[in-house]
Tab-separated table of N, CA and C in Angstrom:
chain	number	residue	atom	x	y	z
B	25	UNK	N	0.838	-1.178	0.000
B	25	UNK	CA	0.000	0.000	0.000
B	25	UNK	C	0.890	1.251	0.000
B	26	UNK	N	0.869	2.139	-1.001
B	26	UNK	CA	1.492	3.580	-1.410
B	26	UNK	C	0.792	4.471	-0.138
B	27	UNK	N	2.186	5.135	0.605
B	27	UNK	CA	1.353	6.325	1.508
B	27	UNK	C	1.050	7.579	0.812
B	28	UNK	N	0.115	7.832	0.424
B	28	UNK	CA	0.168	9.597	-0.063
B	28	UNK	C	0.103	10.561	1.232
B	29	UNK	N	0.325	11.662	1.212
B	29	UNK	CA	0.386	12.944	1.615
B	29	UNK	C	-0.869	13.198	2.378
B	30	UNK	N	-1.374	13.921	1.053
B	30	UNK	CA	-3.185	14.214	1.324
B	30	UNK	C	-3.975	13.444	0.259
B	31	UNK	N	-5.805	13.112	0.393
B	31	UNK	CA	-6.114	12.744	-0.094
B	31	UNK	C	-7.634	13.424	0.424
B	32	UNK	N	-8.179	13.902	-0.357
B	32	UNK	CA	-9.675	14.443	-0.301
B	32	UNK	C	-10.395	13.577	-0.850
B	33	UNK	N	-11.647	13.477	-0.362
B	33	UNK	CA	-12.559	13.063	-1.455
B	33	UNK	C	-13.701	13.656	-1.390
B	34	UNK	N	-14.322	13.962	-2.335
B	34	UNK	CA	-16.413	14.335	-2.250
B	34	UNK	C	-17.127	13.189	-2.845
B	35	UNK	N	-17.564	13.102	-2.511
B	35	UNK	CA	-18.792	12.063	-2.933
B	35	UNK	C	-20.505	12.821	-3.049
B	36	UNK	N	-20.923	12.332	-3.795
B	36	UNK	CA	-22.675	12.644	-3.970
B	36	UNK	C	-22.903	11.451	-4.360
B	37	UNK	N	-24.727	11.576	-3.857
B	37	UNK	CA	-25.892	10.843	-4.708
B	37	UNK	C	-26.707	11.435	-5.755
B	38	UNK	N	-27.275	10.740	-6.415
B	38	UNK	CA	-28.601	11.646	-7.376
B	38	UNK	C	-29.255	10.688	-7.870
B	39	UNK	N	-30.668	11.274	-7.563
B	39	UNK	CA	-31.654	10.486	-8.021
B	39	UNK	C	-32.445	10.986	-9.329
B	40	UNK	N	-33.689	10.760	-9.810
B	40	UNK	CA	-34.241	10.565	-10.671
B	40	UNK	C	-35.537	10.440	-10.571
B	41	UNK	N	-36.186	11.204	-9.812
B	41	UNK	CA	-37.482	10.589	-8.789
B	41	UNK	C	-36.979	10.347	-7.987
B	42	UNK	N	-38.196	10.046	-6.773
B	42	UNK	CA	-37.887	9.681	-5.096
B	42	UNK	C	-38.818	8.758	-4.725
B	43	UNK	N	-38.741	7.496	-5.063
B	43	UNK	CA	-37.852	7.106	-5.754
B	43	UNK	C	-38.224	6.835	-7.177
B	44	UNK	N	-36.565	6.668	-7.547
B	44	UNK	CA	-36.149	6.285	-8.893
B	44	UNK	C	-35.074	5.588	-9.355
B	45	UNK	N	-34.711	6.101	-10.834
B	45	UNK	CA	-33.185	5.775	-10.835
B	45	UNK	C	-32.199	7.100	-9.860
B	46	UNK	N	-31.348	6.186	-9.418
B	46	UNK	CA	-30.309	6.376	-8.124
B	46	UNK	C	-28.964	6.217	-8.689
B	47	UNK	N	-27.640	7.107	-8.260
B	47	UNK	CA	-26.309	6.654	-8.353
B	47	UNK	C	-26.010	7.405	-7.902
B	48	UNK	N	-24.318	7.183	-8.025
B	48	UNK	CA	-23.454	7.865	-6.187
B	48	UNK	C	-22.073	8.133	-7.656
B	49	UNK	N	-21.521	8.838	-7.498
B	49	UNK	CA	-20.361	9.734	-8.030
B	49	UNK	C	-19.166	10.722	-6.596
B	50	UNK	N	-17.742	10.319	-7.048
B	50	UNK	CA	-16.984	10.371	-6.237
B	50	UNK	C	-15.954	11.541	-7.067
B	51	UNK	N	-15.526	12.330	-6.274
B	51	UNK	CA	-14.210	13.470	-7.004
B	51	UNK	C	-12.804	12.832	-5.853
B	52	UNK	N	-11.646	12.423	-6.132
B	52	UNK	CA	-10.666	11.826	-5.514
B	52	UNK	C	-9.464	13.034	-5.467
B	53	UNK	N	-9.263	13.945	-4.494
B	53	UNK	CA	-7.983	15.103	-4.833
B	53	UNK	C	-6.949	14.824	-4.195
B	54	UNK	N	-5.802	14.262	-5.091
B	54	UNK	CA	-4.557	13.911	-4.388
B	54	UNK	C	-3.975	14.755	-4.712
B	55	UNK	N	-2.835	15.880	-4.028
B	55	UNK	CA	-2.029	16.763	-4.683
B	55	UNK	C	-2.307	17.694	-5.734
B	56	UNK	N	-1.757	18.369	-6.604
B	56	UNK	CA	-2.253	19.074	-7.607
B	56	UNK	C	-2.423	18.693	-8.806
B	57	UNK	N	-2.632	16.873	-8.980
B	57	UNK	CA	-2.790	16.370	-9.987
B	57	UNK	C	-4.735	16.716	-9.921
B	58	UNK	N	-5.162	16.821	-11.682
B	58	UNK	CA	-6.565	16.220	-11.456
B	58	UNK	C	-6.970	15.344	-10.954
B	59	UNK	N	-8.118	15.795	-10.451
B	59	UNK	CA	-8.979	14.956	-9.621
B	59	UNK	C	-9.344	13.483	-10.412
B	60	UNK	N	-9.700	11.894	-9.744
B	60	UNK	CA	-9.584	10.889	-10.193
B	60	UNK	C	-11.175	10.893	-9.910
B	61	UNK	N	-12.497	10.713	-10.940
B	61	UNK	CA	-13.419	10.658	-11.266
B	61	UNK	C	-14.125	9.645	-10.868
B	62	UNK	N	-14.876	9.006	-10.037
B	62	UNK	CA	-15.426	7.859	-10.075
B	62	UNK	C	-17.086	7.885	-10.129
B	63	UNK	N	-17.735	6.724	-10.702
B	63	UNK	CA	-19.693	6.415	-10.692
B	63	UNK	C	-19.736	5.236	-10.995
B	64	UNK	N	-20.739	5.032	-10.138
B	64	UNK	CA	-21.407	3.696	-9.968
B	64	UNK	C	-22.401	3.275	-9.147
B	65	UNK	N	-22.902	2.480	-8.518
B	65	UNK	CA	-23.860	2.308	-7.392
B	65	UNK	C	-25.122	2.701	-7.593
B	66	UNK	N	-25.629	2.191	-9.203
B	66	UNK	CA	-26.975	2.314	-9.938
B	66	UNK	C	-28.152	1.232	-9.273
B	67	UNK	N	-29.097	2.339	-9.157
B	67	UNK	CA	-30.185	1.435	-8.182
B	67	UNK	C	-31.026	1.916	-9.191
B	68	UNK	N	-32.238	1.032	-9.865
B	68	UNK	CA	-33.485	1.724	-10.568
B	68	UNK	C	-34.613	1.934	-9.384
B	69	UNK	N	-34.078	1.336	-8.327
B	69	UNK	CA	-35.040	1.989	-7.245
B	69	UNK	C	-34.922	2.238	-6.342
B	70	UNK	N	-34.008	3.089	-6.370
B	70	UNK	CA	-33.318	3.865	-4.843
B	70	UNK	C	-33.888	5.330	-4.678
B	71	UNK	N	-33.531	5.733	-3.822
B	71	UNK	CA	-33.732	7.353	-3.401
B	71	UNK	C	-32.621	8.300	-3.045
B	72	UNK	N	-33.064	9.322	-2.985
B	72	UNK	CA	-31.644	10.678	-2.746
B	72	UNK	C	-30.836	9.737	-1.404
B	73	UNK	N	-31.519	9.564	-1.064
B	73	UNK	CA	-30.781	9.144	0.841
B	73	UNK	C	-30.024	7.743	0.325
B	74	UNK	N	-30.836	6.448	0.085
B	74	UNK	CA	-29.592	5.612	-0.320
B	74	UNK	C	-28.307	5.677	-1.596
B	75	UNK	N	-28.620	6.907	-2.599
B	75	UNK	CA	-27.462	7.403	-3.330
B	75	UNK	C	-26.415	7.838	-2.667
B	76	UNK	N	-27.204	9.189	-1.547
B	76	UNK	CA	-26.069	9.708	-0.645
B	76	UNK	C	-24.885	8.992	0.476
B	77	UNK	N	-25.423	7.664	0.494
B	77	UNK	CA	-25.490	6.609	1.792
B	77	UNK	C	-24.627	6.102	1.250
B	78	UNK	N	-25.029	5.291	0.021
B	78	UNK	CA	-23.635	4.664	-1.282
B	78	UNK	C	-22.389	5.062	-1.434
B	79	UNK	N	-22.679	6.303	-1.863
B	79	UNK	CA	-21.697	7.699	-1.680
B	79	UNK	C	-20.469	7.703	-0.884
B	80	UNK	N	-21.352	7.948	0.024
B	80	UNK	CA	-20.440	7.964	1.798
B	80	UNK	C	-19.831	7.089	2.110
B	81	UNK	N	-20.550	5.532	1.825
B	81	UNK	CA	-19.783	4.401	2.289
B	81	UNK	C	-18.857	4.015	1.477
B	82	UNK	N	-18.828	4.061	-0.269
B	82	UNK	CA	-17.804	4.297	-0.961
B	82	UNK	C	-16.465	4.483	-0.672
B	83	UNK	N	-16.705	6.661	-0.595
B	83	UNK	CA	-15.683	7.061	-0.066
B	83	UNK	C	-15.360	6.602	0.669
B	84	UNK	N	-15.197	6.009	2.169
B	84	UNK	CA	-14.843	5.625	2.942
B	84	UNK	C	-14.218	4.341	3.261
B	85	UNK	N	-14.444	3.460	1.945
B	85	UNK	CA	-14.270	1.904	1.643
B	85	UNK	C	-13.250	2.202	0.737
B	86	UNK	N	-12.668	3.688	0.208
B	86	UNK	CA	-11.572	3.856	-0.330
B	86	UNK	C	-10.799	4.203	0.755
B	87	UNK	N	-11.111	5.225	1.148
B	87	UNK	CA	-10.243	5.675	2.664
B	87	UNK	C	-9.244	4.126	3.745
B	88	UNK	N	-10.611	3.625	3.516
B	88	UNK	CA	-9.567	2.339	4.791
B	88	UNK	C	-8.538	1.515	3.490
B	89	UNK	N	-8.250	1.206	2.743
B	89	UNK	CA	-7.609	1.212	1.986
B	89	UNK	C	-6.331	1.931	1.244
B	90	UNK	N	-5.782	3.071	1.948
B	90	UNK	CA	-4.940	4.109	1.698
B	90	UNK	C	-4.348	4.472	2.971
B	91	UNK	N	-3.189	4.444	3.156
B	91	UNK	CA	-2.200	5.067	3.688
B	91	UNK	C	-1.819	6.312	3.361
B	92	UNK	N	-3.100	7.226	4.575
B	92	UNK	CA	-2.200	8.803	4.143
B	92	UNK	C	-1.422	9.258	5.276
B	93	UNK	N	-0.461	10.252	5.704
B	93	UNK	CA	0.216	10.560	6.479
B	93	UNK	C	-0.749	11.544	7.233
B	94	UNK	N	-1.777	12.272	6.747
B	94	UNK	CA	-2.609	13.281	7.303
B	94	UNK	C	-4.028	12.803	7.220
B	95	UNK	N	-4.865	13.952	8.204
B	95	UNK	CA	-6.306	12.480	7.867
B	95	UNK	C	-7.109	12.984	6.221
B	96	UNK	N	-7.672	11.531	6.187
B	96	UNK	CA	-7.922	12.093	4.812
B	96	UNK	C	-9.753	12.858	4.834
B	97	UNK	N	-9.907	13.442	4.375
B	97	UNK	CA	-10.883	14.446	4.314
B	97	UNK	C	-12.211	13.983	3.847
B	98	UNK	N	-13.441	13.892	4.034
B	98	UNK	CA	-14.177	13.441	3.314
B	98	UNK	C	-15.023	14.198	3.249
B	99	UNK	N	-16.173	14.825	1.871
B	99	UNK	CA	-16.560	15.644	2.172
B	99	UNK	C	-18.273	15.657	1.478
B	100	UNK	N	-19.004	15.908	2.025
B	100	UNK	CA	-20.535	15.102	1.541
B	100	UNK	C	-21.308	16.406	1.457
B	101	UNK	N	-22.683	16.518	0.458
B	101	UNK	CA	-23.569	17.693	0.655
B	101	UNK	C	-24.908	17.338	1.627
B	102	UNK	N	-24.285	15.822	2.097
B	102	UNK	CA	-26.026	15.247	2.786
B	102	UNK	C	-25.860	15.460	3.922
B	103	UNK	N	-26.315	16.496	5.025
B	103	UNK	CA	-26.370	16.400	6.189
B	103	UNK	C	-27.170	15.120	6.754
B	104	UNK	N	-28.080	14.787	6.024
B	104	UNK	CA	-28.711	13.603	6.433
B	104	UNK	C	-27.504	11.654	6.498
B	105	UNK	N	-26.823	12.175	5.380
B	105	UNK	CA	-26.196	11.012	5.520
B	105	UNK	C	-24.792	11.018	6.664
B	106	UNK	N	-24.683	11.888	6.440
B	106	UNK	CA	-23.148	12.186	7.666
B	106	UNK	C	-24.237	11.900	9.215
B	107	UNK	N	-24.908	12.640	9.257
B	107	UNK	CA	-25.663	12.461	10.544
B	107	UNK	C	-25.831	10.715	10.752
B	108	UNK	N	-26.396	10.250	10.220
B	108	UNK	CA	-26.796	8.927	10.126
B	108	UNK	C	-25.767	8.479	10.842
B	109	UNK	N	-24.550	8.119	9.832
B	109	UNK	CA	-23.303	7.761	10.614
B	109	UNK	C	-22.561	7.993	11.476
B	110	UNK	N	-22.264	8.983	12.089
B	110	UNK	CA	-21.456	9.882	12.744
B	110	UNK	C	-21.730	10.319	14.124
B	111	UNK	N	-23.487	10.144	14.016
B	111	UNK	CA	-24.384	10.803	14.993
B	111	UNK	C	-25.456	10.102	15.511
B	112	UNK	N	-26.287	10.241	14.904
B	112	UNK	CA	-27.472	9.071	15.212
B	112	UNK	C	-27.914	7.747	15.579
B	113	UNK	N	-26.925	6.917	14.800
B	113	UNK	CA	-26.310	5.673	15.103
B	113	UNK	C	-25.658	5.304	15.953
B	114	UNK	N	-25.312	6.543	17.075
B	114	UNK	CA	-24.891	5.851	18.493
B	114	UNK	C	-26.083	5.887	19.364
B	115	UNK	N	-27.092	6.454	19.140
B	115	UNK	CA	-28.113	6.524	19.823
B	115	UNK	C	-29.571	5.088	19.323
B	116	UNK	N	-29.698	5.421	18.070
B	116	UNK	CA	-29.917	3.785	17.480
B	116	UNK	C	-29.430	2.322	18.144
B	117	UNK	N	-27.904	2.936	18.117
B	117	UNK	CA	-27.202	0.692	18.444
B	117	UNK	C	-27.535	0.708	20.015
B	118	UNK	N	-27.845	2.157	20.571
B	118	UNK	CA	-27.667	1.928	22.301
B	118	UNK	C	-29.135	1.105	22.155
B	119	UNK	N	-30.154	1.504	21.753
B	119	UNK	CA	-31.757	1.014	21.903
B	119	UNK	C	-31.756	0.128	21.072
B	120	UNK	N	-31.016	-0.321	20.626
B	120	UNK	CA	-31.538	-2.113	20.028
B	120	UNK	C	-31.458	-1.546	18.614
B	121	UNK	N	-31.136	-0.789	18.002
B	121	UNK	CA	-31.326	0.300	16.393
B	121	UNK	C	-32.692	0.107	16.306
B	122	UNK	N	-33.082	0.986	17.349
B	122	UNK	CA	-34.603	1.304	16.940
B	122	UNK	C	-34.818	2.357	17.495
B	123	UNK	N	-35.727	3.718	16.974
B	123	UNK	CA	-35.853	4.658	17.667
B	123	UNK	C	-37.587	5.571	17.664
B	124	UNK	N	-37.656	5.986	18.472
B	124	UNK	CA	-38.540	6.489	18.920
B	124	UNK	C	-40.510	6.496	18.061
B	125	UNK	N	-39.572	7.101	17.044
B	125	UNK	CA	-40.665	7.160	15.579
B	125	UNK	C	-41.057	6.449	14.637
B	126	UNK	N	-40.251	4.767	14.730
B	126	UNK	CA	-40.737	3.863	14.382
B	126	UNK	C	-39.494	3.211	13.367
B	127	UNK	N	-39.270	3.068	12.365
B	127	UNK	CA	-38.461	1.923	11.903
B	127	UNK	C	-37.196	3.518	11.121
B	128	UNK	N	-36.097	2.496	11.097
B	128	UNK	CA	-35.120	3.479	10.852
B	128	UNK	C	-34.846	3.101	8.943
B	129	UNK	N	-35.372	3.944	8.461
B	129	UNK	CA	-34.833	3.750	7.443
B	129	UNK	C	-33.599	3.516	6.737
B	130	UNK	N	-33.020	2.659	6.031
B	130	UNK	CA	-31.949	2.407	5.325
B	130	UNK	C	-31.075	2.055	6.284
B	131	UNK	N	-31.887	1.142	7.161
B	131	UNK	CA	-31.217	0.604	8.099
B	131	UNK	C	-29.916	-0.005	8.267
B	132	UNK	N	-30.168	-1.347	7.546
B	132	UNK	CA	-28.732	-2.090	6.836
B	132	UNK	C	-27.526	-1.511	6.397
B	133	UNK	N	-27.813	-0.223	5.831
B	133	UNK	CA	-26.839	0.828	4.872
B	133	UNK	C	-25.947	1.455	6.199
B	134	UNK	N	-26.814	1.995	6.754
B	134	UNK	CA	-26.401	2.797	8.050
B	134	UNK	C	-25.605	2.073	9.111
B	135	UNK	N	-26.301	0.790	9.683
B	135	UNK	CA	-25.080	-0.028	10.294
B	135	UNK	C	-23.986	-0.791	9.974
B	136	UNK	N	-24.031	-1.048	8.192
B	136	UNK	CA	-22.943	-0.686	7.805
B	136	UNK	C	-21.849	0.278	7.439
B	137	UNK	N	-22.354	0.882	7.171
B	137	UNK	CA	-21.487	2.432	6.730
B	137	UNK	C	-21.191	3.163	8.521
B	138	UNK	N	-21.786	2.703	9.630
B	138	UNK	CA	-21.321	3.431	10.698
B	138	UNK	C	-20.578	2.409	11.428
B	139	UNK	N	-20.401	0.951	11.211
B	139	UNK	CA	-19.007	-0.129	11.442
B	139	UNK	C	-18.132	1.119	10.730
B	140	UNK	N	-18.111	1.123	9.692
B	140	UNK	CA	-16.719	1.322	8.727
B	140	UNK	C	-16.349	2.649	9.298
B	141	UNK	N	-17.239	3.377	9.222
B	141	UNK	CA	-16.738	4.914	10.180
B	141	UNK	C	-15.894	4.530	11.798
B	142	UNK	N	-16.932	3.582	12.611
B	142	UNK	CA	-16.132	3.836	13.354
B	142	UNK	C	-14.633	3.098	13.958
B	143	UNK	N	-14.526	2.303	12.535
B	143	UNK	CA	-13.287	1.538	12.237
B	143	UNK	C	-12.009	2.794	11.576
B	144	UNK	N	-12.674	3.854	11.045
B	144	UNK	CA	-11.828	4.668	10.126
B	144	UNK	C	-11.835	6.128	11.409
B	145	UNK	N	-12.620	6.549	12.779
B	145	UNK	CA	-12.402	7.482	12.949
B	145	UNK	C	-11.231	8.272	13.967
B	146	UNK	N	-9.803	7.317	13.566
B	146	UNK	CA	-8.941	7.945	14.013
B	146	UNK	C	-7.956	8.151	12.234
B	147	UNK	N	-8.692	8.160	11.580
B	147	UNK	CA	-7.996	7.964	10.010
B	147	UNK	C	-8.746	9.285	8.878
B	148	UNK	N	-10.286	9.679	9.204
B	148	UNK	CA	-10.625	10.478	8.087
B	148	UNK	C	-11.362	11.789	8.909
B	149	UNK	N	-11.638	12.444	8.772
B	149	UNK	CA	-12.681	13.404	8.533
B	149	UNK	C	-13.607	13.889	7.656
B	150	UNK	N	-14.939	13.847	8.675
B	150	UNK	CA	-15.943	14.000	7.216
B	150	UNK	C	-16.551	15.047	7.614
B	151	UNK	N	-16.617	16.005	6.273
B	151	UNK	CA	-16.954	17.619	6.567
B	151	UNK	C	-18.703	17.607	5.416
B	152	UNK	N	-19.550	18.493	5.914
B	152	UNK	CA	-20.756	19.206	5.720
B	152	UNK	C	-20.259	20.267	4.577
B	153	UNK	N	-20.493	19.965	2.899
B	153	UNK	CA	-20.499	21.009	2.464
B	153	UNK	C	-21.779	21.472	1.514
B	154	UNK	N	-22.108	22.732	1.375
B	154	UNK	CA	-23.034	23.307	0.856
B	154	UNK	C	-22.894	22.582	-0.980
B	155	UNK	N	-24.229	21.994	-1.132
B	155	UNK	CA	-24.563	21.180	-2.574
B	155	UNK	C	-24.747	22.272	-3.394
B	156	UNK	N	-23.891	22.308	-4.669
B	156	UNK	CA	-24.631	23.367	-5.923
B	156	UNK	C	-23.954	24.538	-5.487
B	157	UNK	N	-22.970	24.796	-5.013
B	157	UNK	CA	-22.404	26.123	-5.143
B	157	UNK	C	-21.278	26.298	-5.103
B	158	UNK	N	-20.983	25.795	-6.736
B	158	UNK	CA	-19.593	26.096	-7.114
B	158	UNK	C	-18.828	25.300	-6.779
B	159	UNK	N	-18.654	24.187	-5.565
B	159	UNK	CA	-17.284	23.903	-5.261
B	159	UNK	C	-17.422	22.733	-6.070
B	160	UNK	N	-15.633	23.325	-7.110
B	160	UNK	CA	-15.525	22.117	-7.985
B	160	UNK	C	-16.107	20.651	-7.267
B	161	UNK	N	-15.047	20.450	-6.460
B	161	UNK	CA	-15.337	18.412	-6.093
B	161	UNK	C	-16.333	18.362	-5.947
B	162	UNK	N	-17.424	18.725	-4.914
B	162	UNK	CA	-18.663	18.756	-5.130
B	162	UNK	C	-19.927	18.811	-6.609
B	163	UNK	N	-19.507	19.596	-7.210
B	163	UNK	CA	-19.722	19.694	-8.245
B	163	UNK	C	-19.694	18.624	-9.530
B	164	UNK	N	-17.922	17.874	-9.598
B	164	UNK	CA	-17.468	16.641	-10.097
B	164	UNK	C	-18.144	15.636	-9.738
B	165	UNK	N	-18.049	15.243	-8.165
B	165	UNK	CA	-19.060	14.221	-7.365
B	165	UNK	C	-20.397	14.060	-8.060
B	166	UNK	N	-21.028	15.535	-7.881
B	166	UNK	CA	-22.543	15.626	-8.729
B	166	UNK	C	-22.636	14.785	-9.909
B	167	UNK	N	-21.658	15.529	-11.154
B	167	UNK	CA	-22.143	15.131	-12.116
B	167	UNK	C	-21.970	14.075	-12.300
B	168	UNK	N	-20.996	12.628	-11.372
B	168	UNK	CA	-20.601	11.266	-11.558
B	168	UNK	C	-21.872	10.589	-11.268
B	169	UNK	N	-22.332	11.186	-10.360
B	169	UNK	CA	-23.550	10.403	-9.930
B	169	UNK	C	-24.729	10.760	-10.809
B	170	UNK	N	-24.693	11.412	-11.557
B	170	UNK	CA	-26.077	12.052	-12.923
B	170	UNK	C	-25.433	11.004	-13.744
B	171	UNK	N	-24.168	10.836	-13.718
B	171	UNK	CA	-23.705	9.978	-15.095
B	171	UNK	C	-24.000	8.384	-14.278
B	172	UNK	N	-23.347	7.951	-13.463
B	172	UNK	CA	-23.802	6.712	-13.125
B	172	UNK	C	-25.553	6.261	-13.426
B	173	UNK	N	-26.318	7.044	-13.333
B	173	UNK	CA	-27.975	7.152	-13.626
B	173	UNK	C	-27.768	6.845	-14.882
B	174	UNK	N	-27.039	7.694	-16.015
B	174	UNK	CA	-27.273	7.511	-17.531
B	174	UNK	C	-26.682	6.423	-17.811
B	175	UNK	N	-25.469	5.963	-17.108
B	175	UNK	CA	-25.011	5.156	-17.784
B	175	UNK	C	-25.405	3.265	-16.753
B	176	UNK	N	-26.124	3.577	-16.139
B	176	UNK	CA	-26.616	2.263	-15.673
B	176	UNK	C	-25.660	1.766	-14.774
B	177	UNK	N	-24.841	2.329	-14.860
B	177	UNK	CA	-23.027	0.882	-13.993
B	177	UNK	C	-23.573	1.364	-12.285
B	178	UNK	N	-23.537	-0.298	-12.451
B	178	UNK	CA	-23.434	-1.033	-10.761
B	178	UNK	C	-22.525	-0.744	-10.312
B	179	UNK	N	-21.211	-1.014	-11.082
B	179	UNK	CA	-19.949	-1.443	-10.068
B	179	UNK	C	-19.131	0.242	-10.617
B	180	UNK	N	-18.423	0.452	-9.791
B	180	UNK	CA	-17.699	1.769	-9.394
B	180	UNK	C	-16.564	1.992	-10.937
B	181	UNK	N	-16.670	2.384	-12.107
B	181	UNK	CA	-15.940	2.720	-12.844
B	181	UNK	C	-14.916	4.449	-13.069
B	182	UNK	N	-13.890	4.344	-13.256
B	182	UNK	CA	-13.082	5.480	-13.536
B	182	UNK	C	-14.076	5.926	-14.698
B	183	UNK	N	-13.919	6.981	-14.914
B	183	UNK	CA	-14.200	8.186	-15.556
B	183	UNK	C	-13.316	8.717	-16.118
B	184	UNK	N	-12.996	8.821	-17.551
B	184	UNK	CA	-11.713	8.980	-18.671
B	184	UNK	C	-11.930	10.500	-18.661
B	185	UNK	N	-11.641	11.707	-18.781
B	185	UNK	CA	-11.768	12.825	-19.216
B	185	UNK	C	-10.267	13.724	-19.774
B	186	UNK	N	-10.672	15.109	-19.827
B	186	UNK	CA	-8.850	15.424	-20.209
B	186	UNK	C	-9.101	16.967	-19.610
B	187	UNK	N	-10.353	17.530	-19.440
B	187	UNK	CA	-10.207	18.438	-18.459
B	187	UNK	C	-11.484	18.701	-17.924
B	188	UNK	N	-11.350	19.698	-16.350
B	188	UNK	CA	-12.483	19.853	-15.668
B	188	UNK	C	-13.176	20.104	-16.084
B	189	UNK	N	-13.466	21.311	-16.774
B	189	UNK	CA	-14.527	22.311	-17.297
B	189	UNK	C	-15.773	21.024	-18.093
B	190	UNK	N	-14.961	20.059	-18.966
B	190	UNK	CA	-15.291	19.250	-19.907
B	190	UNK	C	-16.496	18.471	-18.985
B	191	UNK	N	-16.492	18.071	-17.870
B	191	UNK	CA	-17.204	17.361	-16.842
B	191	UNK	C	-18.118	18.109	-16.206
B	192	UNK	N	-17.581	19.450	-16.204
B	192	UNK	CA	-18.882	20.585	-15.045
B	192	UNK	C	-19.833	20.363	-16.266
B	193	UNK	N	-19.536	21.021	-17.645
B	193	UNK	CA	-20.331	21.227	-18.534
B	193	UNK	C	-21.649	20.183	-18.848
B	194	UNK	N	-21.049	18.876	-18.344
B	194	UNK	CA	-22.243	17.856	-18.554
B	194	UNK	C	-23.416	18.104	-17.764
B	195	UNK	N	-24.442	17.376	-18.303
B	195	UNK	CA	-25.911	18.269	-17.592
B	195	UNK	C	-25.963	17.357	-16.102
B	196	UNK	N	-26.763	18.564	-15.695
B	196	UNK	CA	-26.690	18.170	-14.193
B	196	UNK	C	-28.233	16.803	-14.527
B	197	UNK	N	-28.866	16.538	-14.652
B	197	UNK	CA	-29.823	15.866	-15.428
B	197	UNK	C	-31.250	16.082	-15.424
């Protein structure tokens, strides 16, 4: 395993209806090379929340996999999905993962994706950023996950391009 430096990532979901077609798109920033593109995690019947959920657990299933010297950054537009993991889910596993208002949605997703967090939280940080305004990775993330929708792929494929602009420009869908 190669140690890098730094390593960012953003991740999004996007749906298509609620539900609909669903996929999760990843922006990877190592150094001042371009960003490494990723989509996949096509559901024809998922929703914003299990795209975002995909997303998250993704990134993070790359994260434990990498040796960085600094923590690596992770950075999501779903307050709902960071919460899930990070937050909520200690209050869930204390009561049996059940809470107050009746069944926890995307249950399975969540106690998986909050194992892996709290296997990774002396290793990443995951930051709250504002969706749709401007910030490239965010932005990149977006449109992987509009493209994972068009292009159907299950499994997590690179994304060939030769510059940014070339990727913002694709439709948001």
């Amino acid at each position: 395993m190669v140690t890098r430096e730094n390593l960012k990532i953003f991740c999004d979901g996007a749906c298509s209806g609620n539900p609909g077609n669903a996929g999760s798109g990843l922006a990877l920033y190592e150094g001042k090379e371009k960003p490494t593109l990723i989509y996949g995690d096509y559901e024809e019947k998922g929703t914003n929340n299990t795209a975002e959920l995909n997303a998250l657990f993704k990134a993070m299933s790359i994260a434990s996999n990498v040796n960085c010297s600094n923590k690596i950054e992770i950075c999501s537009d779903s307050k709902y999905s960071i919460d899930c993991i990070t937050n909520w889910a200690y209050g869930w596993k204390a009561k049996g993962w059940k809470k107050k208002g009746g069944e926890i949605k995307n249950l399975e997703m969540i106690q998986q994706a909050h194992a892996l967090f709290e296997s990774l939280k002396d290793k990443i940080i995951i930051t709250h950023v504002r969706g749709h305004k401007g910030l490239e990775g965010n932005e990149l993330a977006d449109r992987m996950a509009v493209y994972a929708i068009f292009s159907k792929n299950k499994q997590y494929t690179k994304y060939d391009y030769e510059n940014v602009d070339e990727v913002l420009a694709l439709k948001r869908g």
